[in-house]
Coordinates of N, CA and C in Angstrom, one line a residue:
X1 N 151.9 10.1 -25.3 CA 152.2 11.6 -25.5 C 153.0 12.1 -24.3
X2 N 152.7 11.4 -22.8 CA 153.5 12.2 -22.0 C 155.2 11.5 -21.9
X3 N 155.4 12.0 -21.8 CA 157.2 11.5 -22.1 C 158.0 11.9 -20.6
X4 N 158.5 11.1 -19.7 CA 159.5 11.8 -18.6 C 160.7 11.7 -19.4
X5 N 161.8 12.4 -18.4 CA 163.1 11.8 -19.2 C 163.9 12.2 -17.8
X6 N 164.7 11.0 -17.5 CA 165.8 11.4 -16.1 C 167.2 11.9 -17.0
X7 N 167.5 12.5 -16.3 CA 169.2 12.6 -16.6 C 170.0 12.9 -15.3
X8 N 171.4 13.0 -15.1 CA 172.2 13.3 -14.5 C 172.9 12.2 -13.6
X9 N 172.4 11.0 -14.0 CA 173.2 9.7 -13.4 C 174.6 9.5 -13.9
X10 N 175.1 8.7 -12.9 CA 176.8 8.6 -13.7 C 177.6 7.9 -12.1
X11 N 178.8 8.0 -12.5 CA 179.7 7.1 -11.7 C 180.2 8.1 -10.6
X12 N 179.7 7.7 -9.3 CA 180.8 9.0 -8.4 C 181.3 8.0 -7.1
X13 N 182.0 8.7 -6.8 CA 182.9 8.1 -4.9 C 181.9 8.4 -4.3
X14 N 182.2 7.4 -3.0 CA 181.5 7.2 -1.7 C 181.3 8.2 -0.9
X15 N 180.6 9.5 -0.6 CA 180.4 10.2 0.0 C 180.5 11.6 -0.8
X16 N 180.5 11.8 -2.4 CA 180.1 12.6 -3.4 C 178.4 12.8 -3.4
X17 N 178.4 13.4 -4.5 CA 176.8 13.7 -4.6 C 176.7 13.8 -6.1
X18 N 175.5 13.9 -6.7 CA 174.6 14.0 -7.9 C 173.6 14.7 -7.7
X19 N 173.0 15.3 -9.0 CA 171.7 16.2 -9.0 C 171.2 15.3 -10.3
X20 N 170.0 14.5 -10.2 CA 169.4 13.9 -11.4 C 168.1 15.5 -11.4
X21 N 167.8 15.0 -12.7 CA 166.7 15.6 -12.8 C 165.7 15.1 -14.1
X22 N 164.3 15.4 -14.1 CA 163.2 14.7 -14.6 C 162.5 15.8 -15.5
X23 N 162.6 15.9 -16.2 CA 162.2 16.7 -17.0 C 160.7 16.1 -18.0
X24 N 159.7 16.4 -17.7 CA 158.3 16.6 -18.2 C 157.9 16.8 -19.4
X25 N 156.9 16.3 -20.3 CA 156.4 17.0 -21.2 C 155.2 16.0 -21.7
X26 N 154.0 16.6 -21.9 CA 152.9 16.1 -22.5 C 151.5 16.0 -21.5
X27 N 151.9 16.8 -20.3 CA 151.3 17.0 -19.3 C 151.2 18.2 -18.9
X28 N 149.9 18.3 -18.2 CA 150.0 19.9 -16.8 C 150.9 19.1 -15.7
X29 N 151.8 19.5 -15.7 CA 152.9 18.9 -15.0 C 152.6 19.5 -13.3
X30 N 151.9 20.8 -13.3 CA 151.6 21.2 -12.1 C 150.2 20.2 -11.3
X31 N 149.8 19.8 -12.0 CA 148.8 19.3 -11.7 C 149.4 17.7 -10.8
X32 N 150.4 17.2 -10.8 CA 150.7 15.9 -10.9 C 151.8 15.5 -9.7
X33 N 151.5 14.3 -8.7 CA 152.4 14.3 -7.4 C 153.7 13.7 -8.3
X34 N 155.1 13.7 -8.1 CA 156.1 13.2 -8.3 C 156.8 12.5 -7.4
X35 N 157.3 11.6 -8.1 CA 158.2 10.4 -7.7 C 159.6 9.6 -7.8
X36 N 160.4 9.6 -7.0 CA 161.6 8.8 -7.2 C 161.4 7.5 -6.9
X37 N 162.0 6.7 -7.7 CA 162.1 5.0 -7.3 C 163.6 4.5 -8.0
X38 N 163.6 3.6 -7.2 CA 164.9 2.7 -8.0 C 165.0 1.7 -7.9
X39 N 165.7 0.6 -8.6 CA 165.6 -0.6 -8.5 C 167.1 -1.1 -9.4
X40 N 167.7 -1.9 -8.7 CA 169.1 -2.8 -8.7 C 168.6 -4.2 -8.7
X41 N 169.3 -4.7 -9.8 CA 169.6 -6.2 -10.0 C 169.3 -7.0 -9.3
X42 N 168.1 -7.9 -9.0 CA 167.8 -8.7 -7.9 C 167.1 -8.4 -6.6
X43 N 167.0 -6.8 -6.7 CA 166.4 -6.3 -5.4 C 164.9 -5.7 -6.3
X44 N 163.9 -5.4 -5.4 CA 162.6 -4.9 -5.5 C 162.6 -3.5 -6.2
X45 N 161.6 -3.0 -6.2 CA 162.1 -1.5 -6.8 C 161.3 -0.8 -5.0
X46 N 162.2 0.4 -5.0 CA 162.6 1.2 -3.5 C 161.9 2.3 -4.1
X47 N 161.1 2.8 -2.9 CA 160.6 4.2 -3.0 C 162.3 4.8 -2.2
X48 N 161.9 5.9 -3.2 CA 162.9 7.0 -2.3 C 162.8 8.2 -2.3
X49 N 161.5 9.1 -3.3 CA 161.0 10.0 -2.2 C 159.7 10.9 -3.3
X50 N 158.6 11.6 -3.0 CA 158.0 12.3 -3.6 C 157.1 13.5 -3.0
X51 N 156.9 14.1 -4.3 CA 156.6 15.9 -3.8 C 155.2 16.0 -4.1
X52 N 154.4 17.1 -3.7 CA 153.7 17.1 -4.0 C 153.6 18.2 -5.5
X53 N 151.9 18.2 -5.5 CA 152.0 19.6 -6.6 C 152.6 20.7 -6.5
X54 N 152.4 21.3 -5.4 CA 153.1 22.8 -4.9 C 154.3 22.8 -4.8
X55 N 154.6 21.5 -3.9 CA 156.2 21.1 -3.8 C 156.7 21.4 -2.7
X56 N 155.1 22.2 -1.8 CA 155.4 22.6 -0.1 C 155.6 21.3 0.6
X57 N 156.1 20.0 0.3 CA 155.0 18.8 0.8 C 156.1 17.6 0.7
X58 N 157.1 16.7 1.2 CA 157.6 15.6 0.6 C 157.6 14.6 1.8
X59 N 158.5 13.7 1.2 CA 158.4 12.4 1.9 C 159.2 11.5 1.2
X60 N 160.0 10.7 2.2 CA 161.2 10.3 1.9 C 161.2 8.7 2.4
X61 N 161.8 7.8 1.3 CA 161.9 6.7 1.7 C 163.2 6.2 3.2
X62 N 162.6 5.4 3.7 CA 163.7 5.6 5.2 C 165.7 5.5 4.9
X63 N 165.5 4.8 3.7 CA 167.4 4.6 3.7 C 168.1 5.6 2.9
X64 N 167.0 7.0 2.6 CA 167.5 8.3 1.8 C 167.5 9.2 3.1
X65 N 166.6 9.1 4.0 CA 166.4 10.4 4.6 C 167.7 11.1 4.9
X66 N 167.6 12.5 5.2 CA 168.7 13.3 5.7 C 169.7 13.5 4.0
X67 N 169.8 12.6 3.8 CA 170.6 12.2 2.4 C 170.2 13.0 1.0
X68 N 169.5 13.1 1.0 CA 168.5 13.0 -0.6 C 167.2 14.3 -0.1
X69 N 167.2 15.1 -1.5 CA 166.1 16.3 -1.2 C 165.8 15.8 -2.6
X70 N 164.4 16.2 -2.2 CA 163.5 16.1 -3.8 C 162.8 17.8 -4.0
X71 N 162.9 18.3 -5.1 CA 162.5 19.1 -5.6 C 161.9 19.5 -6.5
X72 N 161.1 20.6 -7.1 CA 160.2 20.4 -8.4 C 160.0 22.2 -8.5
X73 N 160.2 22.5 -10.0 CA 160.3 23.4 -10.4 C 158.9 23.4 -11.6
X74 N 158.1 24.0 -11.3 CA 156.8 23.8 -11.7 C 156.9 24.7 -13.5
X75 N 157.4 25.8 -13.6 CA 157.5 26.7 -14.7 C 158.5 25.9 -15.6
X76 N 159.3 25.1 -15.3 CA 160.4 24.3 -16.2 C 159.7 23.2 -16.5
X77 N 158.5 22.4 -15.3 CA 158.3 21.0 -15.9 C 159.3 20.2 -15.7
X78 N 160.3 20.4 -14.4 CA 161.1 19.6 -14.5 C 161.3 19.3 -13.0
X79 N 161.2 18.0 -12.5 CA 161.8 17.9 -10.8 C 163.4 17.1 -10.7
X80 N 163.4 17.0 -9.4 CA 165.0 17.3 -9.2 C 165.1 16.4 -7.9
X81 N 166.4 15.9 -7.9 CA 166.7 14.6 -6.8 C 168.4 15.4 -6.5
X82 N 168.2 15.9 -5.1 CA 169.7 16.0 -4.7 C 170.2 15.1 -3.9
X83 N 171.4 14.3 -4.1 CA 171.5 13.3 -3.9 C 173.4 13.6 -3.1
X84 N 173.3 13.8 -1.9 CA 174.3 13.8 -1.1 C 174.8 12.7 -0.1
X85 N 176.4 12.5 0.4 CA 176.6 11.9 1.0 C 176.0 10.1 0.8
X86 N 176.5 10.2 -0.9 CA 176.2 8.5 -1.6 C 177.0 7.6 -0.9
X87 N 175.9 6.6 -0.8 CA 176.7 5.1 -0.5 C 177.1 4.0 -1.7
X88 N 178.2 2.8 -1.9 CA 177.7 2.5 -2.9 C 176.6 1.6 -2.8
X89 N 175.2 1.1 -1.7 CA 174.0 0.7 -1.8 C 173.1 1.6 -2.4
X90 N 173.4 2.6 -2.9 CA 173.0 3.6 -3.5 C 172.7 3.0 -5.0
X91 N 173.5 2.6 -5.6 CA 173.8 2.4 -6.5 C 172.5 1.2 -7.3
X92 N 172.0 1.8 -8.1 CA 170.7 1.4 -8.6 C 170.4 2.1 -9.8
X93 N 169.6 1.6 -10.6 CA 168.5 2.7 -11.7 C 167.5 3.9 -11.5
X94 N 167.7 4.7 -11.3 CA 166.6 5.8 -11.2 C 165.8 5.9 -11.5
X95 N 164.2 6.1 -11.3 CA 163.0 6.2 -12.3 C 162.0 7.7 -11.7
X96 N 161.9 8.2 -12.6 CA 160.8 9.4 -12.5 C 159.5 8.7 -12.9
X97 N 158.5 9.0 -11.8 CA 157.2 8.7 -11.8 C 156.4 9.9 -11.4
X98 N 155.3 10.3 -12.2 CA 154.1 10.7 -12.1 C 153.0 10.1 -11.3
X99 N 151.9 10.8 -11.0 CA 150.7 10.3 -10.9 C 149.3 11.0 -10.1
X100 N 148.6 10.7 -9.3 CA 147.7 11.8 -9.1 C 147.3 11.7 -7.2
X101 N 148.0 10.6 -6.6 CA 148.3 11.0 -4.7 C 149.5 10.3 -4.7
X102 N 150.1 10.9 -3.4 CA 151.0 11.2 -2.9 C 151.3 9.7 -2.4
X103 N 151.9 8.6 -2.5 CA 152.2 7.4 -2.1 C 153.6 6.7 -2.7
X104 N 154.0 5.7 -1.7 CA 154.9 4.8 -1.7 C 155.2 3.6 -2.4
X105 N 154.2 3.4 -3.2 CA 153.7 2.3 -3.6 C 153.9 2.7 -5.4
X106 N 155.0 2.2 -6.1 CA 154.8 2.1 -7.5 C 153.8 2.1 -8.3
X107 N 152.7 1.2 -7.9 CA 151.5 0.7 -8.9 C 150.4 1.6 -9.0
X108 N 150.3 2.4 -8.0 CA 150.3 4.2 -7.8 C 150.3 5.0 -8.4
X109 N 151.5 5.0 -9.5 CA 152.2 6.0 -10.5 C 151.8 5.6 -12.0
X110 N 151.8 6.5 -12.6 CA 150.6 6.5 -13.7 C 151.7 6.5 -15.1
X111 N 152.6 7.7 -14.7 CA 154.1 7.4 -15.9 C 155.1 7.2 -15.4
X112 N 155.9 7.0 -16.1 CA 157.7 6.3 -16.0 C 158.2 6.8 -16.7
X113 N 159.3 7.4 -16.7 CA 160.7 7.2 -17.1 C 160.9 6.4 -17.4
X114 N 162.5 6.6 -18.1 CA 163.4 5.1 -18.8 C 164.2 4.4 -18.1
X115 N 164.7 5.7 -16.9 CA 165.8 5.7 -15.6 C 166.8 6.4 -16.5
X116 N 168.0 6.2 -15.1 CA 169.2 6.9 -14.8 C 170.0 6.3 -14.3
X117 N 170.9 5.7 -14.7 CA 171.8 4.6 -13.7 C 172.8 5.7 -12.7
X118 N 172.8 5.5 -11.6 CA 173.8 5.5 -10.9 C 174.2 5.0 -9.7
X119 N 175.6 4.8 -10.5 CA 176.7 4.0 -10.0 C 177.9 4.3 -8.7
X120 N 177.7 4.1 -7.2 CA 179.0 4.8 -6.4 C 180.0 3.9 -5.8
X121 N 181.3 4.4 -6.1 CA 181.9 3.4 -6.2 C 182.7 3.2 -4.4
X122 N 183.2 2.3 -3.9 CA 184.0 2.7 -2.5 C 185.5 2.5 -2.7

């Protein structure tokens, strides 16, 4: 019943930006820490950053920082990945994760998304 859904992935140049966003439903969404992850072909899946409930509160995987704001808009049920100054190591599947603390760790996160591919080109 709970359903994520990413959108806003797509193809951009080297030092462009993107705004994905994760949109909620089948949950108190306010209730729940959120999560970015990604994972590319052959590599591990990367934390890359999560908010808390309030969304006073984040934390950023080390090869996003400065780079990448995570956000969450509690009344919409939807959170948000601003994604500035892309590399193309950037370039991975996106996944929206739920769950109930605040950690780095995948197996942690309770729902998933489908992802969001995005691709930056040099």
């Amino acid at each position: 019943q709970v359903q994520l859904v990413e959108s806003g992935g797509g193809l951009v140049q080297a030092g462009g930006s993107l705004r994905l966003s994760c949109a909620a439903s089948g949950l108190t969404f306010s209730n729940y820490i959120m999560a970015w992850f990604r994972q590319a072909p052959g590599k591990e899946r990367e934390f890359v950053a999560a908010i808390n409930r309030s969304g006073d509160s984040t934390i950023y995987g080390e090869s996003v920082k400065g780079r990448f704001t995570i956000s969450r808009d509690n009344a919409k049920k939807t959170m948000y990945l601003q994604m500035n100054s892309l590399k193309p190591e950037d370039t991975s599947v996106y996944y929206c994760a739920s769950g109930g603390t605040m950690t780095v760790r995948a197996r942690t996160y309770t729902y998933w998304g489908q992802g969001t591919q995005v691709t930056v080109s040099s």
